[in-house]
JSON list of C-alpha atoms in Angstrom, two decimals:
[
{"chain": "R", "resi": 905, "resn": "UNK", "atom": "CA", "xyz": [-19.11, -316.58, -40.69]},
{"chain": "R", "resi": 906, "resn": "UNK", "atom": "CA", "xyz": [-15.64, -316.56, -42.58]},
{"chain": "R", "resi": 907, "resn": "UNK", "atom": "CA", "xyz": [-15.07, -312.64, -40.59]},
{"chain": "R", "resi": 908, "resn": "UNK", "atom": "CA", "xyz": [-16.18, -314.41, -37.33]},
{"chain": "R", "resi": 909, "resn": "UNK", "atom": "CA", "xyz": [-14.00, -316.50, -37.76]},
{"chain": "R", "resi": 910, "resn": "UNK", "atom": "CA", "xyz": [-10.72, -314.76, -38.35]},
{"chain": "R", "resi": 911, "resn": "UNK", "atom": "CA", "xyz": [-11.63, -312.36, -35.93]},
{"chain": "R", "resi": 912, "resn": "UNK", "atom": "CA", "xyz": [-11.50, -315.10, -33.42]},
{"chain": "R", "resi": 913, "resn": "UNK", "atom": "CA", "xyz": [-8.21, -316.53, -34.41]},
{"chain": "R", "resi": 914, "resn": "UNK", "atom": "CA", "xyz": [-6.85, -313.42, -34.38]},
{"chain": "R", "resi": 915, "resn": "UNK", "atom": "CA", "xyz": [-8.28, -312.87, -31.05]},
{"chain": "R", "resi": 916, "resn": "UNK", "atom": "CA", "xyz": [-6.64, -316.23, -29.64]},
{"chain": "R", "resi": 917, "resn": "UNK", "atom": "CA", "xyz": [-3.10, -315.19, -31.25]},
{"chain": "R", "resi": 918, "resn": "UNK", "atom": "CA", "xyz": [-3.07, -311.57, -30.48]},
{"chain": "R", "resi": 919, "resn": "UNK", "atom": "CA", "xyz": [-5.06, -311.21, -27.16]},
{"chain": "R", "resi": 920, "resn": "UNK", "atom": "CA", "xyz": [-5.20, -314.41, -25.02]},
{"chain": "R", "resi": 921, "resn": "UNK", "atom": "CA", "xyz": [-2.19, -316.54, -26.13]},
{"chain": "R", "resi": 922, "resn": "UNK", "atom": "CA", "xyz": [-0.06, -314.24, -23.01]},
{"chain": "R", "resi": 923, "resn": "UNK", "atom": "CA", "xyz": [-1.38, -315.56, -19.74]},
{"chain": "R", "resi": 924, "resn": "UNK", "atom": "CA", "xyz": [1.53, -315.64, -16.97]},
{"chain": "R", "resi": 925, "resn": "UNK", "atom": "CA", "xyz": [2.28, -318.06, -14.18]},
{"chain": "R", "resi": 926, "resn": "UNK", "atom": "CA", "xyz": [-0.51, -318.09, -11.56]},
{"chain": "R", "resi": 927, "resn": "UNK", "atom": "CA", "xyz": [-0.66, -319.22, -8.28]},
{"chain": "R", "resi": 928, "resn": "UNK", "atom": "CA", "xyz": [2.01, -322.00, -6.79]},
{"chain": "R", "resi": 929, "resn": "UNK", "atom": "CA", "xyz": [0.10, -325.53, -7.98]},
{"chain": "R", "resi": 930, "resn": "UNK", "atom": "CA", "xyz": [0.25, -329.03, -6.51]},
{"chain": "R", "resi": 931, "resn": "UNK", "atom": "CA", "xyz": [-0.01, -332.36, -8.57]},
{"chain": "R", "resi": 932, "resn": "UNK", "atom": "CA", "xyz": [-3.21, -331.69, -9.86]},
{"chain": "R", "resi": 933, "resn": "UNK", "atom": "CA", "xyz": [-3.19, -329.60, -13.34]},
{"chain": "R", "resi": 934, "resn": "UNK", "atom": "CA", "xyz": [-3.46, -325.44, -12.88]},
{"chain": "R", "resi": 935, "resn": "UNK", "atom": "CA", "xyz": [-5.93, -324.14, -15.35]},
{"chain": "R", "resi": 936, "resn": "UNK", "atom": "CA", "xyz": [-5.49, -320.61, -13.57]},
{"chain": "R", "resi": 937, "resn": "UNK", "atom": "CA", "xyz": [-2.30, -320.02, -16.17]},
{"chain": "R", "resi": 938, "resn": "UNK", "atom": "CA", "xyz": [-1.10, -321.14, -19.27]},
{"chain": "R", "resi": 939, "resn": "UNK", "atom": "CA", "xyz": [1.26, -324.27, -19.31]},
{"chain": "R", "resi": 940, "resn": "UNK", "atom": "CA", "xyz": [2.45, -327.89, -20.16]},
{"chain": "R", "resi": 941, "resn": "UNK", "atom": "CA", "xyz": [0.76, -330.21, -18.08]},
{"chain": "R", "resi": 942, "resn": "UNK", "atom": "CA", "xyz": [2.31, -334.05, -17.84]},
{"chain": "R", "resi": 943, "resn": "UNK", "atom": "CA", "xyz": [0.60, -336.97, -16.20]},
{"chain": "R", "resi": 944, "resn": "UNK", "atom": "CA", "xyz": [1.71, -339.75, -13.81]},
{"chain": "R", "resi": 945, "resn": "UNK", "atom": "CA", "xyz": [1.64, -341.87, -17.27]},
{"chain": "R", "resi": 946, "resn": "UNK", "atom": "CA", "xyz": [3.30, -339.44, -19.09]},
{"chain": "R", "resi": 947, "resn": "UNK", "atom": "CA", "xyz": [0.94, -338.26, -21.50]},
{"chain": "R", "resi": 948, "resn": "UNK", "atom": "CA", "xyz": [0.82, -334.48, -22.19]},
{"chain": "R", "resi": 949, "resn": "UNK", "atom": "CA", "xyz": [-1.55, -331.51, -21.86]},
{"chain": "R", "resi": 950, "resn": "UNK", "atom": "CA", "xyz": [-1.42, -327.91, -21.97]},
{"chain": "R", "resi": 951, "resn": "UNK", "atom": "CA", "xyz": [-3.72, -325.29, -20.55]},
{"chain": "R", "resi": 952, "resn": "UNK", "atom": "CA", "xyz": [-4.13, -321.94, -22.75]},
{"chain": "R", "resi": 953, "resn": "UNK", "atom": "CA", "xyz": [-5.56, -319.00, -20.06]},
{"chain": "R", "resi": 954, "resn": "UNK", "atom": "CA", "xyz": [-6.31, -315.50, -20.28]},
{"chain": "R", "resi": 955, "resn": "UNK", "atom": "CA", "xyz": [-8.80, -312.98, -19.64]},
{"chain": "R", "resi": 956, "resn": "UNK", "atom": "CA", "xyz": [-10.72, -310.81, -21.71]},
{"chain": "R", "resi": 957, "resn": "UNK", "atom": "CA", "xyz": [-12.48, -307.34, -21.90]},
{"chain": "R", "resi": 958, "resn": "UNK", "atom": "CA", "xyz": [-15.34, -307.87, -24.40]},
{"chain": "R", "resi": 959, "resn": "UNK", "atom": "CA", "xyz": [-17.62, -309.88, -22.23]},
{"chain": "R", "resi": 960, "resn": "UNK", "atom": "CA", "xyz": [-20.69, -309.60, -24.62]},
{"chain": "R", "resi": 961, "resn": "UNK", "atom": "CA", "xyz": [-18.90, -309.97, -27.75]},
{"chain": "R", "resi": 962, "resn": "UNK", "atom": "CA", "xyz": [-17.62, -313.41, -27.63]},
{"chain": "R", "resi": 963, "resn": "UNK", "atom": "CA", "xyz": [-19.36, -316.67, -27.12]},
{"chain": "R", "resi": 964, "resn": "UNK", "atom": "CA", "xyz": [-18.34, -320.21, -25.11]},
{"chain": "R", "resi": 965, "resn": "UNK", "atom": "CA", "xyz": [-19.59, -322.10, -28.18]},
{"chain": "R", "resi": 966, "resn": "UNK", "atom": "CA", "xyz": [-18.47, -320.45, -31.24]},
{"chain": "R", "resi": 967, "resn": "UNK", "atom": "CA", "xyz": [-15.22, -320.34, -29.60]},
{"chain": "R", "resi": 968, "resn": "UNK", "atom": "CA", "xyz": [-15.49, -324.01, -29.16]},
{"chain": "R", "resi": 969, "resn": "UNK", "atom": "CA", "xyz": [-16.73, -324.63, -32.33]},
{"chain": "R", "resi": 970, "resn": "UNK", "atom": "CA", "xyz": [-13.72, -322.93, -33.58]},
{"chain": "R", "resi": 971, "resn": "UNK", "atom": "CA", "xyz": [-11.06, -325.07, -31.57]},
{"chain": "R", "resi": 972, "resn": "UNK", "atom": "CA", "xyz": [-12.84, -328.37, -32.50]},
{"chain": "R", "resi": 973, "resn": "UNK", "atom": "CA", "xyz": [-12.70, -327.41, -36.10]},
{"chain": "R", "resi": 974, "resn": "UNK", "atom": "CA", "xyz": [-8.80, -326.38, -35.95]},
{"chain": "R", "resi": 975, "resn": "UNK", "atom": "CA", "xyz": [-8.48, -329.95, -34.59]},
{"chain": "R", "resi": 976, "resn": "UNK", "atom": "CA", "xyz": [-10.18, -331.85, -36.76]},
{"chain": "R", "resi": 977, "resn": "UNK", "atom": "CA", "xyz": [-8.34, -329.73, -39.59]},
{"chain": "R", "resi": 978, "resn": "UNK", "atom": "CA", "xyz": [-4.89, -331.03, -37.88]},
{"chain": "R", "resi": 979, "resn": "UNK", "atom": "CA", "xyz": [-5.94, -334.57, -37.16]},
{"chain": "R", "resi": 980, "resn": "UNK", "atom": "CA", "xyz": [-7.18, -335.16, -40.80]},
{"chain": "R", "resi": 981, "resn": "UNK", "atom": "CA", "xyz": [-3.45, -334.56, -41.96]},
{"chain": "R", "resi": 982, "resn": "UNK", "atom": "CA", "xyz": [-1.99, -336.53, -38.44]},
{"chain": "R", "resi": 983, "resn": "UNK", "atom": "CA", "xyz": [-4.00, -339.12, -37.39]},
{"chain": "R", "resi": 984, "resn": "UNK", "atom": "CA", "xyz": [-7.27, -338.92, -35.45]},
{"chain": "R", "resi": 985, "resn": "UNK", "atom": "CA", "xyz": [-6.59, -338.58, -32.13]},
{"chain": "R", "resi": 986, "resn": "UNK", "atom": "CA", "xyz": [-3.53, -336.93, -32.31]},
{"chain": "R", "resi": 987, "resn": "UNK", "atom": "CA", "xyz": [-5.27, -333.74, -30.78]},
{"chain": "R", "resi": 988, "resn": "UNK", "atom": "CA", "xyz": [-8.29, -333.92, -28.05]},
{"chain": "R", "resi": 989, "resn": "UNK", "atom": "CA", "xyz": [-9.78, -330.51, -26.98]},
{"chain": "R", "resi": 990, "resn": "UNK", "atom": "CA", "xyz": [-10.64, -331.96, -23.68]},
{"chain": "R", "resi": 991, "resn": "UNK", "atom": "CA", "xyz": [-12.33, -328.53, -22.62]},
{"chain": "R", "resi": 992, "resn": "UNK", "atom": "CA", "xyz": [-13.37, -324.88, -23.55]},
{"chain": "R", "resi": 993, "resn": "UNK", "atom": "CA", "xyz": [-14.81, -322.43, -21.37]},
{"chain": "R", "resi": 994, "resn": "UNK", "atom": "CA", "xyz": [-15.65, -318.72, -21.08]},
{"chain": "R", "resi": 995, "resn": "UNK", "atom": "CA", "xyz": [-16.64, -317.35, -17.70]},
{"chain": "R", "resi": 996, "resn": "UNK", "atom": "CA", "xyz": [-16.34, -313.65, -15.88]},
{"chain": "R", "resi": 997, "resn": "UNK", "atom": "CA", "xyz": [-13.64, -312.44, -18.29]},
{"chain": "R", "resi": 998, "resn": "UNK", "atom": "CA", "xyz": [-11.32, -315.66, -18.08]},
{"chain": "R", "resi": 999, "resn": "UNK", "atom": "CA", "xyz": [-11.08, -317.61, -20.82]},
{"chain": "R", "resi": 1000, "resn": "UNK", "atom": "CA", "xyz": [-9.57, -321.67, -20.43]},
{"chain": "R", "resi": 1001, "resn": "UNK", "atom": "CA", "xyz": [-8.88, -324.00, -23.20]},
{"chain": "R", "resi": 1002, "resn": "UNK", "atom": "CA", "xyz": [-7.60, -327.51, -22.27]},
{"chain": "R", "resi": 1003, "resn": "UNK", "atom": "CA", "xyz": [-5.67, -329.48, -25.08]},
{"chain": "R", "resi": 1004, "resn": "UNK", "atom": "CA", "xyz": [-4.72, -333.13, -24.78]},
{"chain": "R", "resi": 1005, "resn": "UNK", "atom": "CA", "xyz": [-2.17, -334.77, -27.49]},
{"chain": "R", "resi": 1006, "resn": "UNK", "atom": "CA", "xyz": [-1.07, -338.29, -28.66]},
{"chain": "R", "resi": 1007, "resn": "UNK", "atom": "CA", "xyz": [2.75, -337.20, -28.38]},
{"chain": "R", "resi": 1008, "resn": "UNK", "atom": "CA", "xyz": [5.23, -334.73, -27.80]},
{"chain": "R", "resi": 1009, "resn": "UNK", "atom": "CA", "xyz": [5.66, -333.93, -31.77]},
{"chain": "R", "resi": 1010, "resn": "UNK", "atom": "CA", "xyz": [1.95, -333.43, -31.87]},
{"chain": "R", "resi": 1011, "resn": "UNK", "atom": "CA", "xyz": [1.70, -330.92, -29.08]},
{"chain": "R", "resi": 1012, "resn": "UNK", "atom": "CA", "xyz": [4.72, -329.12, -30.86]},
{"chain": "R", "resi": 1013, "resn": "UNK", "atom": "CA", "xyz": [2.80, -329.09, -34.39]},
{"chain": "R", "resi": 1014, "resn": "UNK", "atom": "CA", "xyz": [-0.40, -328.13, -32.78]},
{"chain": "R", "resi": 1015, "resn": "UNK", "atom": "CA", "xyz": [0.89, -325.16, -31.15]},
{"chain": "R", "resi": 1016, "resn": "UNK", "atom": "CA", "xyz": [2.55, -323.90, -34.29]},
{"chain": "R", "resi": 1017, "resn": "UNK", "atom": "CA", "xyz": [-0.19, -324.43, -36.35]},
{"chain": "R", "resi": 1018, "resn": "UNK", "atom": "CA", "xyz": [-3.02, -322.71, -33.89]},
{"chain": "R", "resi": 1019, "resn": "UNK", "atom": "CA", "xyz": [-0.70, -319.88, -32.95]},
{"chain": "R", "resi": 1020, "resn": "UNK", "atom": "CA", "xyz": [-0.19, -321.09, -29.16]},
{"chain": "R", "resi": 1021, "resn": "UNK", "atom": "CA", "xyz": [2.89, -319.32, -28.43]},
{"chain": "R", "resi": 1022, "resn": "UNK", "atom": "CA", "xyz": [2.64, -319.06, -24.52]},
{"chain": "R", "resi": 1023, "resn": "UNK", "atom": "CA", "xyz": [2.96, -323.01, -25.01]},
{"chain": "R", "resi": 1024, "resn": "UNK", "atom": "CA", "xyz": [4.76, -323.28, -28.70]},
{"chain": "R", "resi": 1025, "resn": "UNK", "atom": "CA", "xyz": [8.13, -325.97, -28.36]},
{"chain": "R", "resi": 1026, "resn": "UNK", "atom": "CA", "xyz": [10.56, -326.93, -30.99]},
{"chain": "R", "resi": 1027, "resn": "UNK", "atom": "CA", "xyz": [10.33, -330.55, -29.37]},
{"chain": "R", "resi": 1028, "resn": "UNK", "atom": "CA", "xyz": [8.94, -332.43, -26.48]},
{"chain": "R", "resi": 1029, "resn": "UNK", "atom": "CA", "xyz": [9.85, -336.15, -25.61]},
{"chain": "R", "resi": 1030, "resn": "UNK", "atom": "CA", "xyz": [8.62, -337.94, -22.32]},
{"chain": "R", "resi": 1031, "resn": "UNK", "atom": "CA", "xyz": [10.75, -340.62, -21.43]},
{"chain": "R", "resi": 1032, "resn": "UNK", "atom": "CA", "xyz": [12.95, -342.67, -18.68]},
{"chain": "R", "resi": 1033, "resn": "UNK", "atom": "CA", "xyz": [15.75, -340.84, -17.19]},
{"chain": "R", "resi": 1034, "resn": "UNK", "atom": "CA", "xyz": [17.63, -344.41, -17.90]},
{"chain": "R", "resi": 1035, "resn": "UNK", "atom": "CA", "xyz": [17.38, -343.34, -21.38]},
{"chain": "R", "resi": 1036, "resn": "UNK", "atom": "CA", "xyz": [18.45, -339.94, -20.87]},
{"chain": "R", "resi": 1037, "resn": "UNK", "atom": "CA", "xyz": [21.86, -340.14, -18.41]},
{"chain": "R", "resi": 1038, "resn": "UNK", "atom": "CA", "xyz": [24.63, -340.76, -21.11]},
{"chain": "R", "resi": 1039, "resn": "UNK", "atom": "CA", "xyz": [22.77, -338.09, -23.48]},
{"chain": "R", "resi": 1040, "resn": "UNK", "atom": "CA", "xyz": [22.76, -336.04, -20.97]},
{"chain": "R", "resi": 1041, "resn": "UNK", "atom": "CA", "xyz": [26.23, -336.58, -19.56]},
{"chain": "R", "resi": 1042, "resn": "UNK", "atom": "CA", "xyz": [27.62, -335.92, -23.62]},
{"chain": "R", "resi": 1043, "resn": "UNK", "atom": "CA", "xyz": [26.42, -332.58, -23.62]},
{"chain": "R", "resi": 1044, "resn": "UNK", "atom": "CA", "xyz": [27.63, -331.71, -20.67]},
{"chain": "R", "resi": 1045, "resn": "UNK", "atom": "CA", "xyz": [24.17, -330.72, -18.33]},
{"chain": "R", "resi": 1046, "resn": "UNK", "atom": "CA", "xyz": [24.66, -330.37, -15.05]},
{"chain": "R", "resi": 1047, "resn": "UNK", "atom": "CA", "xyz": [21.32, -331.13, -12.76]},
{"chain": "R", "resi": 1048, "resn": "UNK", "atom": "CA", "xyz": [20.27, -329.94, -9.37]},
{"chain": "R", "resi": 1049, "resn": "UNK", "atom": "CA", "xyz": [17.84, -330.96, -6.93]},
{"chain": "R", "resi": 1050, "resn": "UNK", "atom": "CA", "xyz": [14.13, -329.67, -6.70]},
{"chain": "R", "resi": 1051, "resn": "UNK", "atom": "CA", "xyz": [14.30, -330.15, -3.47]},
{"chain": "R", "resi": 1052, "resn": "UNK", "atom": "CA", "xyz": [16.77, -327.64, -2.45]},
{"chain": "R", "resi": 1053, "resn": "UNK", "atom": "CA", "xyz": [18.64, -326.44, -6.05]},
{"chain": "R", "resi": 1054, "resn": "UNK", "atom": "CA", "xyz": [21.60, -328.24, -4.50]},
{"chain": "R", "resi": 1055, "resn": "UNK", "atom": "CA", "xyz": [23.91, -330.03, -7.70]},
{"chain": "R", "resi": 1056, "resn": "UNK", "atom": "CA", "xyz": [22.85, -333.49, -7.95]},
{"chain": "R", "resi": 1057, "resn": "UNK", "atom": "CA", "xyz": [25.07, -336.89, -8.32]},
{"chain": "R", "resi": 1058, "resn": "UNK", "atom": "CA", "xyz": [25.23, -339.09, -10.94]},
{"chain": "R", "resi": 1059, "resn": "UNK", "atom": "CA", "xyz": [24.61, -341.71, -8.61]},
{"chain": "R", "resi": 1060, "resn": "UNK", "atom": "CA", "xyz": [21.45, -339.98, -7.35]},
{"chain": "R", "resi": 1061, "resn": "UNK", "atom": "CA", "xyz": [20.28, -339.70, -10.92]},
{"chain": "R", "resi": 1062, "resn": "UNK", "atom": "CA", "xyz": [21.06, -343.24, -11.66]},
{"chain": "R", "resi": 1063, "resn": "UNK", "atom": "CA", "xyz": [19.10, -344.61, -8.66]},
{"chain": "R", "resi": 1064, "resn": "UNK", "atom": "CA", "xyz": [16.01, -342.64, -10.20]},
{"chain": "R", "resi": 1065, "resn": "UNK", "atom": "CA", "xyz": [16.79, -344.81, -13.92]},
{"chain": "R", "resi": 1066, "resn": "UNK", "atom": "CA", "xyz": [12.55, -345.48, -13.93]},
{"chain": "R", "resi": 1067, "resn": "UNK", "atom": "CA", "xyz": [11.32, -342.15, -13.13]},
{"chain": "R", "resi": 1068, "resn": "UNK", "atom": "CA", "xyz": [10.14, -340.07, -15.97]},
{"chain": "R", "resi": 1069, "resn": "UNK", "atom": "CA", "xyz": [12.26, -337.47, -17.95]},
{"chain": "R", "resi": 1070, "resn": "UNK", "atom": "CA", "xyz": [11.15, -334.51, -20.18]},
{"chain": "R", "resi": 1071, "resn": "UNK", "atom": "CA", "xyz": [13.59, -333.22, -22.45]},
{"chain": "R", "resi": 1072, "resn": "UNK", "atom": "CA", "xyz": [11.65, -330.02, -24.08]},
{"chain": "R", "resi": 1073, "resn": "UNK", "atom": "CA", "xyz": [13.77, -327.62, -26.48]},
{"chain": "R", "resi": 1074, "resn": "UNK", "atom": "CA", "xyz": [11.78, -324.36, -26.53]},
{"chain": "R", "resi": 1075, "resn": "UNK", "atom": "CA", "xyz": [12.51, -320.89, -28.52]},
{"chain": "R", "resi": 1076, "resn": "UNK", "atom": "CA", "xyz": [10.95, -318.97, -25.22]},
{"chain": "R", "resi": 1077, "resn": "UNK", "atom": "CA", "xyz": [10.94, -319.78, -21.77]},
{"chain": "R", "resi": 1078, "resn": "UNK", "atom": "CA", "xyz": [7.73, -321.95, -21.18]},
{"chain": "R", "resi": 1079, "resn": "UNK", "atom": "CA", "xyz": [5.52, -323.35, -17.89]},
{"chain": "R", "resi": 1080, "resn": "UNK", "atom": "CA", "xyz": [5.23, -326.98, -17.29]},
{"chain": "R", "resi": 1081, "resn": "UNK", "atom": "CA", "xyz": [3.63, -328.88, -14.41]},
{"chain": "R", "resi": 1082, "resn": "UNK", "atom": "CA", "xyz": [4.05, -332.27, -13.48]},
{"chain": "R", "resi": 1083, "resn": "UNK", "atom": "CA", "xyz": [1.77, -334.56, -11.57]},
{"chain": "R", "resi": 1084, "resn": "UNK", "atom": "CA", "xyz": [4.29, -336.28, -9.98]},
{"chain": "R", "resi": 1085, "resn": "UNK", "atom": "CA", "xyz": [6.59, -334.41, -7.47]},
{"chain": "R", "resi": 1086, "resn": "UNK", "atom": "CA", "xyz": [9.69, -332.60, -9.45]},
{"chain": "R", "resi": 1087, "resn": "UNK", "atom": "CA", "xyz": [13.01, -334.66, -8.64]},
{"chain": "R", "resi": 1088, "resn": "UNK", "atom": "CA", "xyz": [15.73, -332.72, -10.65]},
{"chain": "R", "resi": 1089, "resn": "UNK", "atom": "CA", "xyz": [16.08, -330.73, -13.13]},
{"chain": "R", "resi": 1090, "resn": "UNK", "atom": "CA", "xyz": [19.04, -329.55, -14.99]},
{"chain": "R", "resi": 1091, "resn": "UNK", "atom": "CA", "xyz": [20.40, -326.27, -14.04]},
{"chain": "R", "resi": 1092, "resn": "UNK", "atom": "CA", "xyz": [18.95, -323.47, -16.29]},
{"chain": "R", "resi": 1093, "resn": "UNK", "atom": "CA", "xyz": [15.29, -324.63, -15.70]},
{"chain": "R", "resi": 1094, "resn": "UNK", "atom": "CA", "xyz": [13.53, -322.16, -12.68]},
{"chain": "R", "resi": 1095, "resn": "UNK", "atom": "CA", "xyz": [12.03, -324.08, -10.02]},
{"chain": "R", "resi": 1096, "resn": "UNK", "atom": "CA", "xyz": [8.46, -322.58, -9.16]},
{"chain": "R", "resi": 1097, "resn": "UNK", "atom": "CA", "xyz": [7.11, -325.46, -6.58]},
{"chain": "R", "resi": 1098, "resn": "UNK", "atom": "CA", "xyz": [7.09, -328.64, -6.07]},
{"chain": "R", "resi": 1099, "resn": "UNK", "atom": "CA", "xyz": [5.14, -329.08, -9.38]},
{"chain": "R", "resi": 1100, "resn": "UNK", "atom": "CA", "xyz": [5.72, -326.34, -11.50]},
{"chain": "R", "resi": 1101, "resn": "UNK", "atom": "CA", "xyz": [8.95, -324.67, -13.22]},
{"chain": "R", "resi": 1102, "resn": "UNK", "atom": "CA", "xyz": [9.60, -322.39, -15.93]},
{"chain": "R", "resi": 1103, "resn": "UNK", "atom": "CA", "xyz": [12.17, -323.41, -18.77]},
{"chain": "R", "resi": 1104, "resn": "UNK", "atom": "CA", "xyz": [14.70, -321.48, -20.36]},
{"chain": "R", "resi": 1105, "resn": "UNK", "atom": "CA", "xyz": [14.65, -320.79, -23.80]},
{"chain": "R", "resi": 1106, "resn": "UNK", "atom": "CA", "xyz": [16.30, -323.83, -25.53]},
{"chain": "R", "resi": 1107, "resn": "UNK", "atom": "CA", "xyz": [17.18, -327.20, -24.14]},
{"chain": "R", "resi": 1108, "resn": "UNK", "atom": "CA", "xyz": [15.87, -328.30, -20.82]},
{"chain": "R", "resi": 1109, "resn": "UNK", "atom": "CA", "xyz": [15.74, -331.76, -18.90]},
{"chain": "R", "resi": 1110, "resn": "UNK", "atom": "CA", "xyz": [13.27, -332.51, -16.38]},
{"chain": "R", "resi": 1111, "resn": "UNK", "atom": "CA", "xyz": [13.10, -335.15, -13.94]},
{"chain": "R", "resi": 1112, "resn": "UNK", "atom": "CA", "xyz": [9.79, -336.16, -11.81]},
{"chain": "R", "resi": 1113, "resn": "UNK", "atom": "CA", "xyz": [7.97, -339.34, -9.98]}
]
């Protein structure tokens, strides 16, 4: 049991912790490709997706026996319900795991701890862009439109003070969707579509309905 398992962490940190950015999504959360995934009420998700080779080898629920204990192992130290494995699945090669977390500084311990480095952060924080501006403004980000990657006003930010921001430091680029369309974003972020960008590695602000 002990060699099943470490084969199967191995096999989540060496062969399916790489999946790349799928298809162009809409509001609703991708589980085609690995990412961040942030609600309309700003609580956080991420999607871990890859494909596989071994079809016969590995099983749905040792795999998800696996996950649920790595959570339990994390919650017992953070709080239950700082960690939800909302779903695991293995089907025709593809392999989805669906996480959900109490906060951003859970999602960024989880990640460490389990090895998910298509989704590992140094920090997440979901919050109002009210609370963000003069932060912001200090450090000197500039922000541009989703719309169009045109540079954005302060005024234009200003008017959007009760939208939500995401401020997510990250030692890689990462994926994040939002279910509410992308306003701005500040200017090293990639836009991917109206839902979806890539982050560069570091600091990165994030601006949606």
């Amino acid at each position: 049991m002990k060699k099943k398992k470490a084969f199967l962490a191995a096999f989540l940190a060496a062969g399916m912790l790489t999946g790349c950015l799928g298809r162009s999504g809409g509001g609703t959360m991708n589980t085609e490709s690995s990412r961040i995934y942030i609600t309309e009420e700003g609580a956080l998700q991420t999607a871990t997706v890859e494909t596989y080779t071994q079809q016969d080898y590995y099983r749905a629920d040792e795999l998800k026996a696996y996950l649920e204990e790595a959570v339990t192992g994390y919650n017992e130290t953070h709080g239950q319900g700082s960690v939800t494995l909302d779903s695991c699945t293995l089907e025709n090669g593809n392999a989805k795991m669906v996480f959900r977390y109490a906060s951003g500084s859970d999602l960024a311990g989880f990640t460490s701890q389990y090895e998910d480095k298509v989704n590992q952060v140094d920090s997440i924080t979901v919050t109002r862009v009210s609370d963000i501006l003069e932060q912001s403004e200090s450090e000197g980000v500039t922000f541009k439109k989703a719309s169009d990657g045109k540079l954005a006003e302060k005024k234009a930010l200003s008017n959007k003070g009760d939208c939500f921001a995401i401020v997510v430091e990250t030692p890689q680029p990462v994926t994040i969707q939002t279910q509410g369309k992308l306003l701005f974003t500040s200017k090293n972020v990639s836009i991917k579509d109206h839902y979806t960008v890539q982050t560069a590695k570091g600091k990165n602000y994030i601006i949606f309905k």
